[in-house]
mmCIF file of C-alpha atoms in Angstrom:
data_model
loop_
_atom_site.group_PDB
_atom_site.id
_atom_site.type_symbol
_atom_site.label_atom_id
_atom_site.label_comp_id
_atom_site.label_asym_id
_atom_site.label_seq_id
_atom_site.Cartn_x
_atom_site.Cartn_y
_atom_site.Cartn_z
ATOM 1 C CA UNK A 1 0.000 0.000 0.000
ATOM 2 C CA UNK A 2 0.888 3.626 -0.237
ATOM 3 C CA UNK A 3 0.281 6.602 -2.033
ATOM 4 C CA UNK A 4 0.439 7.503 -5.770
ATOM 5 C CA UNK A 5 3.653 9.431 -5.449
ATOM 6 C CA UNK A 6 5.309 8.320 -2.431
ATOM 7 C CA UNK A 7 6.840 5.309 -1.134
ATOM 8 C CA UNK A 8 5.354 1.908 -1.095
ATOM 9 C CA UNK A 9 5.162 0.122 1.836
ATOM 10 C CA UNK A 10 4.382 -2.705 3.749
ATOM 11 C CA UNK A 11 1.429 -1.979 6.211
ATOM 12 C CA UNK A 12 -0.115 -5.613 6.615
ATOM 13 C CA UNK A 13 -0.834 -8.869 5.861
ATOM 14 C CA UNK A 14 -3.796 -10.573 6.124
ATOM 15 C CA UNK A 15 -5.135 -14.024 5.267
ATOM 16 C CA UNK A 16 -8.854 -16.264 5.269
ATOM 17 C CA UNK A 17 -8.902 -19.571 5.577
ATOM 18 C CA UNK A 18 -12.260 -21.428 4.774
ATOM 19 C CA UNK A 19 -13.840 -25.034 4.590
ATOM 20 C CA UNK A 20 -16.700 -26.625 4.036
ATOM 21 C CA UNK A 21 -17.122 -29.867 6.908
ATOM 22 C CA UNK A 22 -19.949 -32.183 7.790
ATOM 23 C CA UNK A 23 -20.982 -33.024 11.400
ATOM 24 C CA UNK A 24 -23.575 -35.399 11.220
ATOM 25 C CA UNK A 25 -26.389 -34.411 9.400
ATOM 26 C CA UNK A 26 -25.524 -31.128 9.340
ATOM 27 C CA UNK A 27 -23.186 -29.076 7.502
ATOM 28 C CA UNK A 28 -20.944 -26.351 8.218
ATOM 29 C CA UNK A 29 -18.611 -23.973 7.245
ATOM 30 C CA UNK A 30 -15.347 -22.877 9.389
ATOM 31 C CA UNK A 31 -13.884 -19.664 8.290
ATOM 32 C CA UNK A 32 -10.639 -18.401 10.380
ATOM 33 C CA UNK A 33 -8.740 -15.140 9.787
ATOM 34 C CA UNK A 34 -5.263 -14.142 9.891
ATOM 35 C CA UNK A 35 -4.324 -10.217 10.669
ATOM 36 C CA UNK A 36 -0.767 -9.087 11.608
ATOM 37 C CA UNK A 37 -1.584 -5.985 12.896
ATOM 38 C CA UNK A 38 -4.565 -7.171 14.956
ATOM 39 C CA UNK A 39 -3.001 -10.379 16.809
ATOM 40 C CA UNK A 40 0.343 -11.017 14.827
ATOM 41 C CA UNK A 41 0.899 -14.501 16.926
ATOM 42 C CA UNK A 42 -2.339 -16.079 16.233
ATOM 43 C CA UNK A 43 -5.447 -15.850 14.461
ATOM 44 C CA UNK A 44 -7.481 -12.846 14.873
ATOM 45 C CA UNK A 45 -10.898 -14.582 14.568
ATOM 46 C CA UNK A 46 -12.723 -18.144 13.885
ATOM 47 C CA UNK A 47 -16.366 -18.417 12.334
ATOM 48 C CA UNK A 48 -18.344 -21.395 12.072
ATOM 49 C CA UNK A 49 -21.995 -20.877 9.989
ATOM 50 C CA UNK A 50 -24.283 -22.929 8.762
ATOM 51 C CA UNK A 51 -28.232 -23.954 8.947
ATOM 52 C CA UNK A 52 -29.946 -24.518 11.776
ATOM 53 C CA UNK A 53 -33.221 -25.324 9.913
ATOM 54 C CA UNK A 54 -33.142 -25.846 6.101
ATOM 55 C CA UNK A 55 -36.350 -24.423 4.325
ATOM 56 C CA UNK A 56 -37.813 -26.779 1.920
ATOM 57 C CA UNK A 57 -39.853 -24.271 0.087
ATOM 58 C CA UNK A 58 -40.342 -20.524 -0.046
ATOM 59 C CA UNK A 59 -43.462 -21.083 2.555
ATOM 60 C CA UNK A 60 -41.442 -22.924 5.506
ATOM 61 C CA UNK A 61 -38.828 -21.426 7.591
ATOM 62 C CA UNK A 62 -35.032 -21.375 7.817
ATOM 63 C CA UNK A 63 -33.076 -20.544 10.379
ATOM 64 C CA UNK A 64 -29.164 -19.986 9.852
ATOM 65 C CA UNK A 65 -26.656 -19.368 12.423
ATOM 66 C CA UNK A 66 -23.010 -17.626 12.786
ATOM 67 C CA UNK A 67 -20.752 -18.055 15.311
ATOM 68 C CA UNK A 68 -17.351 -15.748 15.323
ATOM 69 C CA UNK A 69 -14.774 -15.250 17.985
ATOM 70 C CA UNK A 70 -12.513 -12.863 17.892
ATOM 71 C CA UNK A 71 -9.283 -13.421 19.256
ATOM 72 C CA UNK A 72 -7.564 -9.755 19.261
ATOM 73 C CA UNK A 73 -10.707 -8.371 21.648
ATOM 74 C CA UNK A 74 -11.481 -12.031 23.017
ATOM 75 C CA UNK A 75 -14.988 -11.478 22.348
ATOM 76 C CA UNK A 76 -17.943 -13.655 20.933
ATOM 77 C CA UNK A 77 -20.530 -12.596 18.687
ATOM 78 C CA UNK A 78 -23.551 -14.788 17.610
ATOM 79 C CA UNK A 79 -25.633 -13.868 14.469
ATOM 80 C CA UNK A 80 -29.080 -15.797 14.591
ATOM 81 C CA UNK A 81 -31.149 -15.112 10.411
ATOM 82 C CA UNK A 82 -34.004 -16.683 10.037
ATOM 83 C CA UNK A 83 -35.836 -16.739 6.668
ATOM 84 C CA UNK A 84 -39.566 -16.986 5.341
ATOM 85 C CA UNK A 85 -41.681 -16.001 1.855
ATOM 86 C CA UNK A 86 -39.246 -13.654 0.914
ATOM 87 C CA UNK A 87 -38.844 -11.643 4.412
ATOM 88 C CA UNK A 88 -35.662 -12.339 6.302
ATOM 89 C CA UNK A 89 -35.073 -11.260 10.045
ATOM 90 C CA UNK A 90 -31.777 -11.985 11.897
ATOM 91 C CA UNK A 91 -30.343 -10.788 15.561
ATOM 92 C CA UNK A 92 -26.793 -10.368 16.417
ATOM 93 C CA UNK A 93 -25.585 -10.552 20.510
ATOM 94 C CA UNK A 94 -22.433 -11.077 22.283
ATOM 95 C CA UNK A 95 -21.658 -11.286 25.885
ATOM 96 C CA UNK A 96 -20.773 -7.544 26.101
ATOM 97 C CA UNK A 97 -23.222 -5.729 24.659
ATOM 98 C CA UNK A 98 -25.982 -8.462 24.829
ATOM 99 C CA UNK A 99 -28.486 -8.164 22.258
ATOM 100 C CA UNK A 100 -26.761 -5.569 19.764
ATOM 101 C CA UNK A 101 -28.756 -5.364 16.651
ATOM 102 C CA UNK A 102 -32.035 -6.349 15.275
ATOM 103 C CA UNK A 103 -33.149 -6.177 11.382
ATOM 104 C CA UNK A 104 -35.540 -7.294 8.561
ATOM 105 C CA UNK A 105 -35.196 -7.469 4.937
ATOM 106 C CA UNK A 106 -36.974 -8.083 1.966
ATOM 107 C CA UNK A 107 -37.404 -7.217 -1.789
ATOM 108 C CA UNK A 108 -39.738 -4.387 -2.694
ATOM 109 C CA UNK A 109 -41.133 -3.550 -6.203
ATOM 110 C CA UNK A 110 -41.113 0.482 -6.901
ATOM 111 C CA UNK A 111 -42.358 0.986 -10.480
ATOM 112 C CA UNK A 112 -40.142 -1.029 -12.960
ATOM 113 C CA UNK A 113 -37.101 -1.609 -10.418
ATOM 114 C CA UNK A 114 -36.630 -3.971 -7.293
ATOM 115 C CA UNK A 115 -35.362 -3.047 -4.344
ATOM 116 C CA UNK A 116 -33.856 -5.206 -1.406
ATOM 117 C CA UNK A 117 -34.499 -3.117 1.954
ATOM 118 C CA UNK A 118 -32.792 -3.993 4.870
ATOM 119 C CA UNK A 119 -33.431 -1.800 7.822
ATOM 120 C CA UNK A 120 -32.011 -2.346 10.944
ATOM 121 C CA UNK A 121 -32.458 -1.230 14.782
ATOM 122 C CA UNK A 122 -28.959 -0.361 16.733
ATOM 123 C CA UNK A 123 -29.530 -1.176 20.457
ATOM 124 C CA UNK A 124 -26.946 0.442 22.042
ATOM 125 C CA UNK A 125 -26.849 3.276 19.878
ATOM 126 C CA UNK A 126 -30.485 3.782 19.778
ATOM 127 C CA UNK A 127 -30.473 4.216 15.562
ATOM 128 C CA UNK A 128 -31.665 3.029 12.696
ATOM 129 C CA UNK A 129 -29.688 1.691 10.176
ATOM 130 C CA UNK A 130 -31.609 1.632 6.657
ATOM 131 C CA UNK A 131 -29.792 0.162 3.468
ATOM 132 C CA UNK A 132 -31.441 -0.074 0.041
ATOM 133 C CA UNK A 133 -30.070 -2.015 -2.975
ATOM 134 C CA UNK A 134 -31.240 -1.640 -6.382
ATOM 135 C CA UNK A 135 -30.201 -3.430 -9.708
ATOM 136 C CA UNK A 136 -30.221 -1.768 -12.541
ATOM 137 C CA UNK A 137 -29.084 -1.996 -16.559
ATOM 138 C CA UNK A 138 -30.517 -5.786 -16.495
ATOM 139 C CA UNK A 139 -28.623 -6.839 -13.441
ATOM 140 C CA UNK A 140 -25.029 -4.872 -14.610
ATOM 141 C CA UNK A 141 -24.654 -2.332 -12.202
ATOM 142 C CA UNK A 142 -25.918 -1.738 -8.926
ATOM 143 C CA UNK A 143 -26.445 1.251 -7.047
ATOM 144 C CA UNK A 144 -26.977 1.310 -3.199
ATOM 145 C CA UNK A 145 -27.195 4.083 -0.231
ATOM 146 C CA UNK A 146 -27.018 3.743 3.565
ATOM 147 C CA UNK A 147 -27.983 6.116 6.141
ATOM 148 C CA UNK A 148 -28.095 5.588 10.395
ATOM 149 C CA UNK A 149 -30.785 8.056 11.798
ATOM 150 C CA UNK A 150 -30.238 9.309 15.434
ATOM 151 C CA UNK A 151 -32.869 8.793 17.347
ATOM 152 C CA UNK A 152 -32.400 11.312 19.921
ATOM 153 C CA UNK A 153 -30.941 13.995 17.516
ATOM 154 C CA UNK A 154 -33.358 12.982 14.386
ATOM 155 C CA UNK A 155 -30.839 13.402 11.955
ATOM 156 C CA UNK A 156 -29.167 11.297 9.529
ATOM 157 C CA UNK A 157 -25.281 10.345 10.006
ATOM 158 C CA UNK A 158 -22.881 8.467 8.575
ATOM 159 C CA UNK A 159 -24.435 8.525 4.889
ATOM 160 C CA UNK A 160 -22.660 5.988 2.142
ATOM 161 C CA UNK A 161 -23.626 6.265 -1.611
ATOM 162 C CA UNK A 162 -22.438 3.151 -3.586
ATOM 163 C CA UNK A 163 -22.087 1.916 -7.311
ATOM 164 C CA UNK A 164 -21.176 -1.129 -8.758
ATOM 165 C CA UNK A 165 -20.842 -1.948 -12.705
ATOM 166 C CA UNK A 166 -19.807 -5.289 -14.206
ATOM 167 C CA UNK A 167 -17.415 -4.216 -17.075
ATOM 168 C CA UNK A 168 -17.335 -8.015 -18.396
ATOM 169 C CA UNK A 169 -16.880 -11.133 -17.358
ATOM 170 C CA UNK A 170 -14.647 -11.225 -14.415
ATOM 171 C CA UNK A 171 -14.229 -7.431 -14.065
ATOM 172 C CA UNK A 172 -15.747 -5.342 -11.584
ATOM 173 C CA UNK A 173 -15.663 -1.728 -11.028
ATOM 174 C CA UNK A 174 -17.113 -0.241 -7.535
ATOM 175 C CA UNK A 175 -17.106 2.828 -5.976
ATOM 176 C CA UNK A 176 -18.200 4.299 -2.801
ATOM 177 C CA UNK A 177 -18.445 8.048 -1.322
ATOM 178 C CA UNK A 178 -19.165 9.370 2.558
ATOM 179 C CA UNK A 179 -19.793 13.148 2.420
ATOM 180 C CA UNK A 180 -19.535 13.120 5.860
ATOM 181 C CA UNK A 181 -16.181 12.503 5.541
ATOM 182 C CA UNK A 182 -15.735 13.173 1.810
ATOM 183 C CA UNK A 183 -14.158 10.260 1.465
ATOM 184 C CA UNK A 184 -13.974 8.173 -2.106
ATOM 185 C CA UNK A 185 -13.375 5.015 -2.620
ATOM 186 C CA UNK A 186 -12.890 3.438 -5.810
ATOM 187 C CA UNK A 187 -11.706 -0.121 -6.494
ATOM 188 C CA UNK A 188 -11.228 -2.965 -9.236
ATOM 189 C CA UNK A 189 -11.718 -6.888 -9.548
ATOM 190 C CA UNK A 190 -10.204 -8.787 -12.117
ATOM 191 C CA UNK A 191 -10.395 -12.103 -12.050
ATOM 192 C CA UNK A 192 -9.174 -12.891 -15.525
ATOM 193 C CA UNK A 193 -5.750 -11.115 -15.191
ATOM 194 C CA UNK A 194 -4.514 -14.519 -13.338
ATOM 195 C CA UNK A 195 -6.029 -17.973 -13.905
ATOM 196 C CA UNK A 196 -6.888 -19.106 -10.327
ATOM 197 C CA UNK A 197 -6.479 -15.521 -8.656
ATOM 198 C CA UNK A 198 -8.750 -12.244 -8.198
ATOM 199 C CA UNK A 199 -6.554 -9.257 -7.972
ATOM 200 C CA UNK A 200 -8.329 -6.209 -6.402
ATOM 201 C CA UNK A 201 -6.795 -3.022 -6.960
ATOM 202 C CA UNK A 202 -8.715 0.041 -4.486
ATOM 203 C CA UNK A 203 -7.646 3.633 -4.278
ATOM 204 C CA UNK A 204 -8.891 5.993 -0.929
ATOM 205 C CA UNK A 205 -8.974 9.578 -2.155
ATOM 206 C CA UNK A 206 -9.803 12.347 0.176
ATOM 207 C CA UNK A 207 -11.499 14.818 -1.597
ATOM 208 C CA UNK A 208 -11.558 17.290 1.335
ATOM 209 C CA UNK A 209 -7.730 17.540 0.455
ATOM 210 C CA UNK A 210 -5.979 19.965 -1.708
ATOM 211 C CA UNK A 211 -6.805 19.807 -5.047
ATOM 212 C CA UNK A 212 -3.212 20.082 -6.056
ATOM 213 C CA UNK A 213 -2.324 17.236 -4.287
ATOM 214 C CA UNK A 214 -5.526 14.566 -4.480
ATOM 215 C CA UNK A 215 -2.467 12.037 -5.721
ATOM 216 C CA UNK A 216 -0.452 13.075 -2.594
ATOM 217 C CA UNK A 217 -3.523 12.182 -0.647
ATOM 218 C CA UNK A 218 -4.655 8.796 -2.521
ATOM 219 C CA UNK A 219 -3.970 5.880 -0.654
ATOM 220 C CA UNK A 220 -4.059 2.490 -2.911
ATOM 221 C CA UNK A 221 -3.817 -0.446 -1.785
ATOM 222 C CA UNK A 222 -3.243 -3.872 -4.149
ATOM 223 C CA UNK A 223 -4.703 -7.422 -3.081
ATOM 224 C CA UNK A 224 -4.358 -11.004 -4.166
ATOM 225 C CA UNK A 225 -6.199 -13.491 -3.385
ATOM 226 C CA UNK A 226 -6.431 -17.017 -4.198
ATOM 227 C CA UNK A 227 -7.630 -20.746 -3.866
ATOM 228 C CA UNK A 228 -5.890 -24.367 -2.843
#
């Protein structure tokens, strides 16, 4: 990572490890993390998800689990979805905090576009956390935006505006912008520069900066990842 102009560097290194197991009839998958900065001697956190109850139709209900401990903070969260005719409600509580969040989705029609709402109630924070996804161009780019409102203050904070296009197979272009903190973010996914490999190139620009020096500013950061 570094900036446009300046000297690269190392800053981190970070790895995911996942794999799909049975136990008994049910089946899971383990997911652990490596992060150097975070907990440079051992893993900074280990997931295990899978289905609690597997829906056999649209009509019956699912219930999925998640199950991550983090190492660095030695904490334990526990995600809890459970899924029916197209609505989807899931909890999330750990030890500390105790029940943290609460939220619902589901896929609305407005006029000739769908849109996946996912609203969702911060506990400790008393907000609400709304997030709407929309496809558009027959399913090539997506557009999204995500807002917490302040209960107490009634305002909005923390707004994100997001776009995603699919330049062609294997290629991804995304960006992302916080006015709050006029912060861009800009990255590509290319899966087709090396068989076996996605390489994701992203570049941080603030644009609060000095115009004269936006490169200065840039931060971009290159990632490989890969399967064995």
């Amino acid at each position: 990572t570094g900036n446009l102009r300046g000297e690269n560097k190392f800053d981190n290194l970070k790895a995911t490890w996942d794999k799909s197991v049975s136990i008994g009839d049910f089946k899971t998958l383990v997911k652990a993390k490596y992060d150097y900065n975070a907990n440079r001697d051992f893993l900074k956190e280990v997931s295990i998800s899978g289905d609690l109850i597997e829906a056999g139709n649209a009509d019956d209900v699912g219930v999925g689990y998640e199950l991550t401990r983090d190492f660095s903070n030695r904490n334990t969260n526990v995600r809890l979805t459970a899924t029916s005719r197209g609505y989807s409600l899931s909890a999330e509580y750990d030890p500390n905090e105790q029940l943290r969040e609460v939220g619902v989705s589901r896929e609305v029609e407005v006029g000739d576009y769908k849109v996946d709402v996912q609203p969702t109630w911060l506990v400790k924070a008393k907000a609400a956390r709304v997030k709407l996804i929309s496809a558009l161009n027959n399913g090539k780019d997506r557009v999204s935006a995500q807002f917490d409102y302040d209960v107490d203050g009634q305002q909005a904070k923390d707004v994100e505006l997001g776009f995603e296009r699919t330049l062609e197979e294997g290629k991804v272009l995304s960006a992302s912008f916080r006015p709050d903190k006029s912060d861009l973010e800009v990255s590509l996914e290319d899966s087709t520069f090396e068989s076996g490999a996605t390489w994701t190139a992203t570049a941080n620009v603030a644009l609060d900066s000095d115009p004269s020096n936006l490169l200065d500013a840039a931060r971009v950061t290159l990632k490989r990842s890969w399967g064995w």
